[in-house]
Short mmCIF file of C-alpha atoms in Angstrom, two decimals:
data_model
loop_
_atom_site.label_atom_id
_atom_site.label_comp_id
_atom_site.label_asym_id
_atom_site.label_seq_id
_atom_site.Cartn_x
_atom_site.Cartn_y
_atom_site.Cartn_z
CA MET A 166 40.40 -88.28 19.88
CA PHE A 167 39.45 -88.65 23.47
CA LEU A 168 40.84 -85.28 24.36
CA SER A 169 39.01 -83.51 21.50
CA LYS A 170 35.69 -85.16 22.65
CA LEU A 171 36.37 -83.94 26.19
CA ARG A 172 36.96 -80.39 25.00
CA MET A 173 33.78 -80.43 22.96
CA PHE A 174 31.85 -81.67 25.99
CA ASP A 175 33.36 -78.96 28.18
CA LYS A 176 32.50 -76.35 25.59
CA PHE A 177 28.77 -77.29 25.57
CA SER A 178 28.47 -77.74 29.35
CA LYS A 179 29.36 -74.28 30.42
CA PRO A 180 26.83 -72.56 32.70
CA ALA A 181 24.42 -70.15 31.16
CA THR A 182 24.79 -66.44 31.49
CA ASN A 183 21.90 -64.10 32.57
CA ILE A 184 18.83 -64.70 30.41
CA VAL A 185 16.08 -62.22 30.06
CA LEU A 186 12.70 -63.83 31.10
CA PRO A 187 9.17 -62.84 30.77
CA ARG A 188 7.24 -61.20 33.68
CA PHE A 189 5.49 -64.44 34.65
CA CYS A 190 7.47 -67.58 34.52
CA SER A 191 6.08 -70.45 36.64
CA SER A 192 8.88 -72.90 35.77
CA LEU A 193 11.46 -71.01 37.63
CA GLN A 194 11.68 -70.23 41.26
CA ARG A 195 13.75 -67.58 43.17
CA SER A 196 16.17 -69.27 45.63
CA ASP A 197 16.19 -66.11 47.76
CA ASP A 198 13.43 -63.80 48.63
CA GLN A 199 14.47 -60.21 48.90
CA PHE A 200 11.40 -59.31 50.89
CA ASP A 201 11.92 -62.13 53.48
CA PHE A 202 12.43 -59.97 56.60
CA LEU A 203 10.09 -61.94 58.82
CA ARG A 204 12.62 -64.51 60.00
CA HIS A 205 14.87 -61.82 61.33
CA PHE A 206 12.03 -59.95 63.14
CA ASP A 207 11.71 -60.22 66.92
CA PRO A 208 8.61 -59.00 68.59
CA LYS A 209 10.46 -58.06 71.69
CA ASP A 210 12.32 -55.29 69.63
CA HIS A 211 8.89 -53.78 68.80
CA VAL A 212 8.00 -50.70 71.12
CA SER A 213 4.24 -49.92 71.41
CA GLN A 214 3.32 -46.32 71.40
CA TYR A 215 0.32 -46.71 73.64
CA GLY A 216 -1.57 -49.24 75.80
CA SER A 217 -0.37 -52.09 77.95
CA PRO A 218 -0.13 -55.75 77.49
CA GLN A 219 -3.27 -57.81 78.19
CA GLN A 220 -3.32 -61.06 80.27
CA VAL A 221 -5.27 -64.29 79.64
CA TRP A 222 -5.26 -67.70 81.39
CA VAL A 223 -3.71 -70.60 79.77
CA GLU A 224 -6.01 -73.61 80.02
CA ASN A 225 -5.72 -77.33 79.45
CA LEU A 226 -7.52 -79.82 77.15
CA ASP A 227 -6.36 -83.09 78.65
CA SER A 228 -9.26 -83.17 81.12
CA VAL A 229 -12.88 -82.04 80.96
CA GLU A 230 -12.40 -80.10 84.20
CA GLU A 231 -10.83 -76.71 83.61
CA LYS A 232 -7.26 -76.10 85.05
CA LYS A 233 -5.66 -72.68 84.96
CA ILE A 234 -2.03 -73.44 84.15
CA LYS A 235 -0.52 -69.85 84.04
CA ILE A 236 -1.07 -66.39 82.86
CA LYS A 237 0.07 -65.33 79.51
CA LYS A 238 0.57 -61.82 78.13
CA LEU A 239 -0.97 -60.73 74.92
CA HIS A 240 0.52 -57.89 72.85
CA GLN A 241 -1.54 -54.71 73.00
CA ASP A 242 -1.01 -53.95 69.31
CA VAL A 243 -2.67 -57.22 68.26
CA PHE A 244 -5.17 -58.11 70.85
CA SER A 245 -6.11 -54.63 72.34
CA VAL A 246 -6.46 -51.99 69.67
CA TYR A 247 -9.50 -49.67 69.23
CA PRO A 248 -11.84 -51.84 67.19
CA ARG A 249 -13.01 -50.51 63.77
CA LEU A 250 -16.11 -52.30 62.52
CA ASP A 251 -15.66 -50.76 59.00
CA LEU A 252 -12.39 -52.61 58.55
CA ILE A 253 -13.91 -55.89 59.67
CA HIS A 254 -16.91 -55.40 57.40
CA GLN A 255 -14.72 -54.79 54.38
CA ASN A 256 -12.81 -57.92 55.04
CA MET A 257 -16.00 -59.89 55.32
CA VAL A 258 -17.41 -58.47 52.14
CA TRP A 259 -14.21 -59.13 50.33
CA GLN A 260 -14.03 -62.73 51.40
CA GLN A 261 -17.56 -63.43 50.40
CA THR A 262 -17.27 -61.66 46.94
CA TYR A 263 -13.83 -62.13 45.52
CA ASN A 264 -14.26 -65.92 44.60
CA LYS A 265 -17.71 -65.54 43.11
CA VAL A 266 -18.51 -65.61 39.42
CA ASP A 267 -21.79 -64.25 37.97
CA TYR A 268 -22.93 -66.69 35.28
CA ASN A 269 -26.17 -64.67 34.45
CA HIS A 270 -26.23 -64.22 30.63
CA VAL A 271 -28.98 -62.89 28.31
CA LYS A 272 -29.10 -63.09 24.57
CA ASN A 273 -28.82 -59.93 22.48
CA VAL A 274 -30.39 -59.47 18.98
CA ARG A 275 -27.72 -61.41 17.01
CA GLU A 276 -27.77 -64.35 19.42
CA MET A 277 -31.56 -64.54 19.36
CA ILE A 278 -31.55 -64.53 15.61
CA PHE A 279 -28.87 -67.27 15.48
CA ARG A 280 -30.74 -69.36 17.98
CA TYR A 281 -34.34 -68.84 17.05
CA GLY A 282 -34.33 -67.20 13.58
CA LEU A 283 -36.84 -64.41 12.51
CA GLY A 284 -33.93 -62.10 11.49
CA LYS A 285 -35.46 -60.74 8.26
CA LYS A 286 -37.43 -57.60 8.05
CA PRO A 287 -41.08 -58.09 9.04
CA TRP A 288 -42.45 -55.84 6.23
CA PRO A 289 -41.05 -53.54 3.52
CA GLN A 290 -39.29 -50.34 4.58
CA LYS A 291 -41.89 -48.10 2.66
CA GLY A 292 -45.36 -48.31 1.31
CA MET A 293 -47.05 -50.15 4.21
CA GLY A 294 -47.81 -47.24 6.59
CA ARG A 295 -46.12 -48.99 9.32
CA ALA A 296 -43.12 -48.09 11.57
CA ARG A 297 -39.74 -49.11 10.22
CA HIS A 298 -38.32 -52.28 11.64
CA GLY A 299 -35.28 -54.41 10.61
CA SER A 300 -35.99 -57.68 12.67
CA ARG A 301 -38.64 -59.12 14.99
CA ARG A 302 -35.71 -59.88 17.42
CA SER A 303 -35.10 -56.26 18.12
CA PRO A 304 -35.34 -55.24 21.88
CA GLN A 305 -38.69 -53.43 21.55
CA TRP A 306 -40.32 -56.70 20.28
CA ILE A 307 -41.74 -59.37 22.44
CA ASN A 308 -39.42 -62.28 22.60
CA GLY A 309 -36.56 -59.97 21.18
CA GLY A 310 -33.03 -59.66 22.29
CA LYS A 311 -31.96 -57.71 25.19
CA ALA A 312 -30.07 -54.45 24.68
CA HIS A 313 -28.07 -54.07 27.82
CA GLY A 314 -28.51 -57.28 29.81
CA PRO A 315 -25.87 -59.14 31.84
CA ARG A 316 -23.27 -60.65 29.76
CA GLY A 317 -21.73 -63.37 32.03
CA PRO A 318 -19.74 -65.15 33.05
CA LYS A 319 -18.34 -62.23 34.94
CA SER A 320 -15.77 -62.56 37.67
CA ASN A 321 -16.16 -60.46 40.94
CA TYR A 322 -12.61 -60.81 41.79
CA TYR A 323 -10.84 -57.88 43.45
CA MET A 324 -7.95 -57.69 46.00
CA LEU A 325 -8.37 -55.82 49.23
CA GLN A 326 -5.46 -53.72 50.29
CA TYR A 327 -2.63 -55.34 52.17
CA SER A 328 -3.02 -53.06 55.22
CA LYS A 329 -6.71 -53.47 55.45
CA ARG A 330 -6.39 -57.22 55.43
CA VAL A 331 -3.82 -57.00 58.22
CA GLN A 332 -5.90 -54.64 60.29
CA GLY A 333 -8.96 -56.69 59.79
CA LEU A 334 -7.27 -59.61 61.41
CA ILE A 335 -6.08 -57.40 64.34
CA HIS A 336 -9.40 -55.85 64.98
CA THR A 337 -11.17 -59.14 64.78
CA LEU A 338 -8.74 -60.68 67.29
CA THR A 339 -9.28 -57.61 69.52
CA ILE A 340 -13.19 -57.90 69.50
CA LYS A 341 -12.89 -61.68 70.34
CA PHE A 342 -10.58 -60.90 73.29
CA ILE A 343 -12.89 -58.10 74.54
CA GLN A 344 -15.99 -60.26 74.30
CA ASP A 345 -14.29 -63.00 76.27
CA ASP A 346 -14.59 -65.37 73.35
CA LEU A 347 -10.79 -65.83 72.96
CA HIS A 348 -9.17 -68.73 74.95
CA VAL A 349 -5.56 -69.89 75.12
CA VAL A 350 -4.53 -73.44 75.75
CA ASN A 351 -1.15 -75.04 76.16
CA ASN A 352 -1.65 -77.67 73.32
CA LEU A 353 -4.38 -79.56 71.47
CA ASN A 354 -3.63 -83.00 73.02
CA ILE A 355 -6.73 -84.82 74.35
CA PRO A 356 -6.77 -88.34 75.91
CA THR A 357 -9.34 -89.94 73.57
CA ASP A 358 -10.58 -89.60 70.08
CA GLU A 359 -14.33 -89.72 71.05
CA SER A 360 -16.41 -86.77 69.90
CA ASN A 361 -18.47 -86.81 73.07
CA TYR A 362 -15.36 -85.77 75.06
CA VAL A 363 -14.90 -82.65 72.99
CA GLU A 364 -18.76 -81.83 73.42
CA GLU A 365 -18.61 -82.34 77.17
CA LEU A 366 -15.41 -80.21 77.38
CA ILE A 367 -17.06 -77.36 75.45
CA LYS A 368 -20.19 -77.40 77.57
CA SER A 369 -18.23 -77.64 80.84
CA ARG A 370 -16.09 -74.75 79.89
CA GLY A 371 -18.99 -72.54 78.86
CA TRP A 372 -17.72 -72.17 75.35
CA ALA A 373 -20.13 -71.51 72.50
CA THR A 374 -21.37 -74.31 70.30
CA SER A 375 -19.29 -73.07 67.32
CA THR A 376 -15.60 -73.22 68.15
CA LEU A 377 -12.52 -72.78 66.09
CA LEU A 378 -9.24 -74.37 67.22
CA VAL A 379 -6.09 -72.76 65.89
CA ASP A 380 -2.53 -74.12 65.99
CA VAL A 381 0.71 -73.44 64.08
CA PRO A 382 1.16 -76.66 62.08
CA ASP A 383 -1.43 -77.89 59.64
CA ILE A 384 -0.95 -81.49 60.88
CA PHE A 385 -2.98 -81.69 64.18
CA PRO A 386 -2.78 -84.47 66.78
CA THR A 387 -4.59 -87.69 65.80
CA ASN A 388 -7.13 -87.55 68.74
CA ILE A 389 -8.29 -84.04 68.17
CA THR A 390 -8.64 -84.57 64.56
CA ALA A 391 -10.68 -87.72 64.84
CA ALA A 392 -12.84 -86.28 67.73
CA THR A 393 -13.73 -83.05 65.83
CA ASP A 394 -14.27 -84.81 62.43
CA ASP A 395 -17.97 -85.76 63.28
CA ILE A 396 -18.78 -82.37 64.86
CA PRO A 397 -19.74 -79.91 62.14
CA HIS A 398 -19.54 -76.80 64.43
CA VAL A 399 -16.02 -77.44 65.77
CA ASN A 400 -13.19 -76.99 63.25
CA LEU A 401 -9.50 -77.03 63.15
CA MET A 402 -7.34 -74.44 61.35
CA PRO A 403 -3.60 -73.76 61.05
CA VAL A 404 -2.31 -70.26 61.68
CA TYR A 405 -1.56 -69.42 58.00
CA GLY A 406 -5.33 -70.02 57.21
CA LEU A 407 -6.76 -67.80 59.85
CA ASN A 408 -9.11 -65.14 58.37
CA VAL A 409 -11.71 -62.76 59.52
CA LEU A 410 -14.73 -64.57 58.18
CA SER A 411 -13.97 -67.83 59.83
CA MET A 412 -13.43 -65.95 63.20
CA LEU A 413 -16.77 -64.34 62.79
CA LYS A 414 -18.53 -67.58 61.86
CA HIS A 415 -17.23 -69.19 65.04
CA GLN A 416 -18.26 -67.59 68.28
CA THR A 417 -15.32 -69.01 70.33
CA LEU A 418 -11.78 -68.95 69.26
CA VAL A 419 -9.34 -71.24 70.88
CA LEU A 420 -5.57 -70.60 70.32
CA THR A 421 -2.55 -72.61 71.45
CA GLU A 422 0.41 -70.83 73.00
CA ALA A 423 2.51 -71.38 69.89
CA ALA A 424 -0.30 -69.98 67.70
CA VAL A 425 -0.45 -66.74 69.87
CA GLU A 426 3.32 -66.29 69.41
CA ASP A 427 3.18 -66.94 65.75
CA ILE A 428 0.23 -64.66 65.12
CA THR A 429 1.72 -61.84 67.19
CA ARG A 430 5.05 -62.16 65.34
CA LYS A 431 3.49 -61.99 61.92
CA LEU A 432 0.77 -59.29 62.56
CA LEU A 433 3.36 -57.02 64.17
CA PHE A 434 5.67 -57.32 61.37
CA ALA A 435 2.95 -57.04 58.67
CA SER A 436 1.45 -53.94 60.31
CA ASN A 437 4.90 -52.11 60.64
CA ARG A 438 6.63 -53.02 57.41
CA THR A 439 7.53 -50.14 55.18
CA ASP A 440 8.54 -51.90 51.95
CA GLY A 441 5.00 -51.71 50.48
CA ALA A 442 6.09 -49.58 47.51
CA SER A 443 9.08 -51.77 46.47
CA ARG A 444 6.89 -54.93 46.79
CA SER A 445 4.25 -53.42 44.61
CA HIS A 446 6.78 -52.44 41.99
CA PHE A 447 8.32 -55.91 42.07
CA ASN A 448 5.03 -57.62 41.64
CA GLN A 449 4.02 -55.40 38.73
CA ALA A 450 7.34 -55.18 36.86
CA GLY A 451 8.82 -58.46 38.00
CA PRO A 452 12.53 -59.46 37.78
CA THR A 453 14.10 -58.49 34.45
CA GLU A 454 16.90 -60.99 34.59
CA GLN A 455 17.21 -64.40 36.30
CA LYS A 456 20.34 -66.55 36.42
CA LEU A 457 19.57 -70.09 35.43
CA ASN A 458 21.52 -73.00 36.97
CA LEU A 459 21.18 -74.89 33.68
CA GLU A 460 23.48 -75.58 30.91
CA GLN A 461 23.19 -73.54 27.86
CA TYR A 462 23.41 -76.31 25.38
CA ARG A 463 22.63 -80.00 25.74
CA PRO A 464 25.87 -81.90 25.78
CA VAL A 465 26.59 -84.15 22.82
CA VAL A 466 27.24 -87.62 23.94
#
C-alpha cells in the first residue's frame, strides 16, 4: 500500500516539459539573459578611431578648501566627441513628451444630445421654406457638438531610438566637459550633515547654484543625503538614472570616480553593440517556449 502511494506521488511530481507561453507573461522570469554581454565587456579592449583621452582633476569633498588629488583620464569616445545639438534636443523633447497625456475632450453631436437634449428635428423637412436640419445639436448650430474636436484622453507616448538615446548622453557629457561644468570627486563622503557645509563648498569651488551629484549605487552616504535634502537645487542621482534632461537642468555635474568608470563602460558598450536587430526581433516576437521549473500536476497527498 505504501509503495503504491509512493509510485503515485512520483508519477504526479515529474517536472514539466516545455510549455508554449504567450508573448507577454509577467509571472515568469528568464534565469539567463541571452543579450547580457555587458558583464564581459572591458573598456580597455575598445580601440578609438580618432581623438585622444582627456584629463580632469579629481577633487575632494571632505573639506571646503579644494584639494587636487590626482589626474584622471576620460575616454574620448564618451567625453570628447563632436557635439550634436540636434541629438540633445531630440532627447530633451522626448523626455518632456513621452509621459504626458492630453485630457482635452469635446463633445460631439451624440454626446451633446445625450447630455443636454434637443435631439429632435427643429421643424419639418418640407413645407416651411427653411433649410433642412436634423437636430439643434449639429456642428453648425450655436451650442452644437464639435465635428472634429480633440477626443481625449490621448497618450503622447513614443520611444526614441536606442542609438539616439545613447548618443544623447554622450554628447551631453561632452558639452558639460567642454564648458568646464563637469567635475570628478573621489567619493561623496562629507564630514557633517549640515546643509550650510554643502552651500559653502559649492560657493568656494565656483560651482553653479544647480548641482547634480552622481554615484554608482542608489544608496548614498548619510551625511550627503541629509545635507542636500533641504537644498532644492542640489540633487543626488545614481548612474542608472542619469539622463539628458537632468544634466541640462543642472549647470554643474559632479561625478565620482566609480561613476566615471561605470558610465564609460556602459556607454562604450551601448554605442558599439551590434545585436540591435536580434534584440528588436526578440522584443517583438518573444520566446516561443519556456521551460518551467514547476510540477505538472499538484501531488496527491
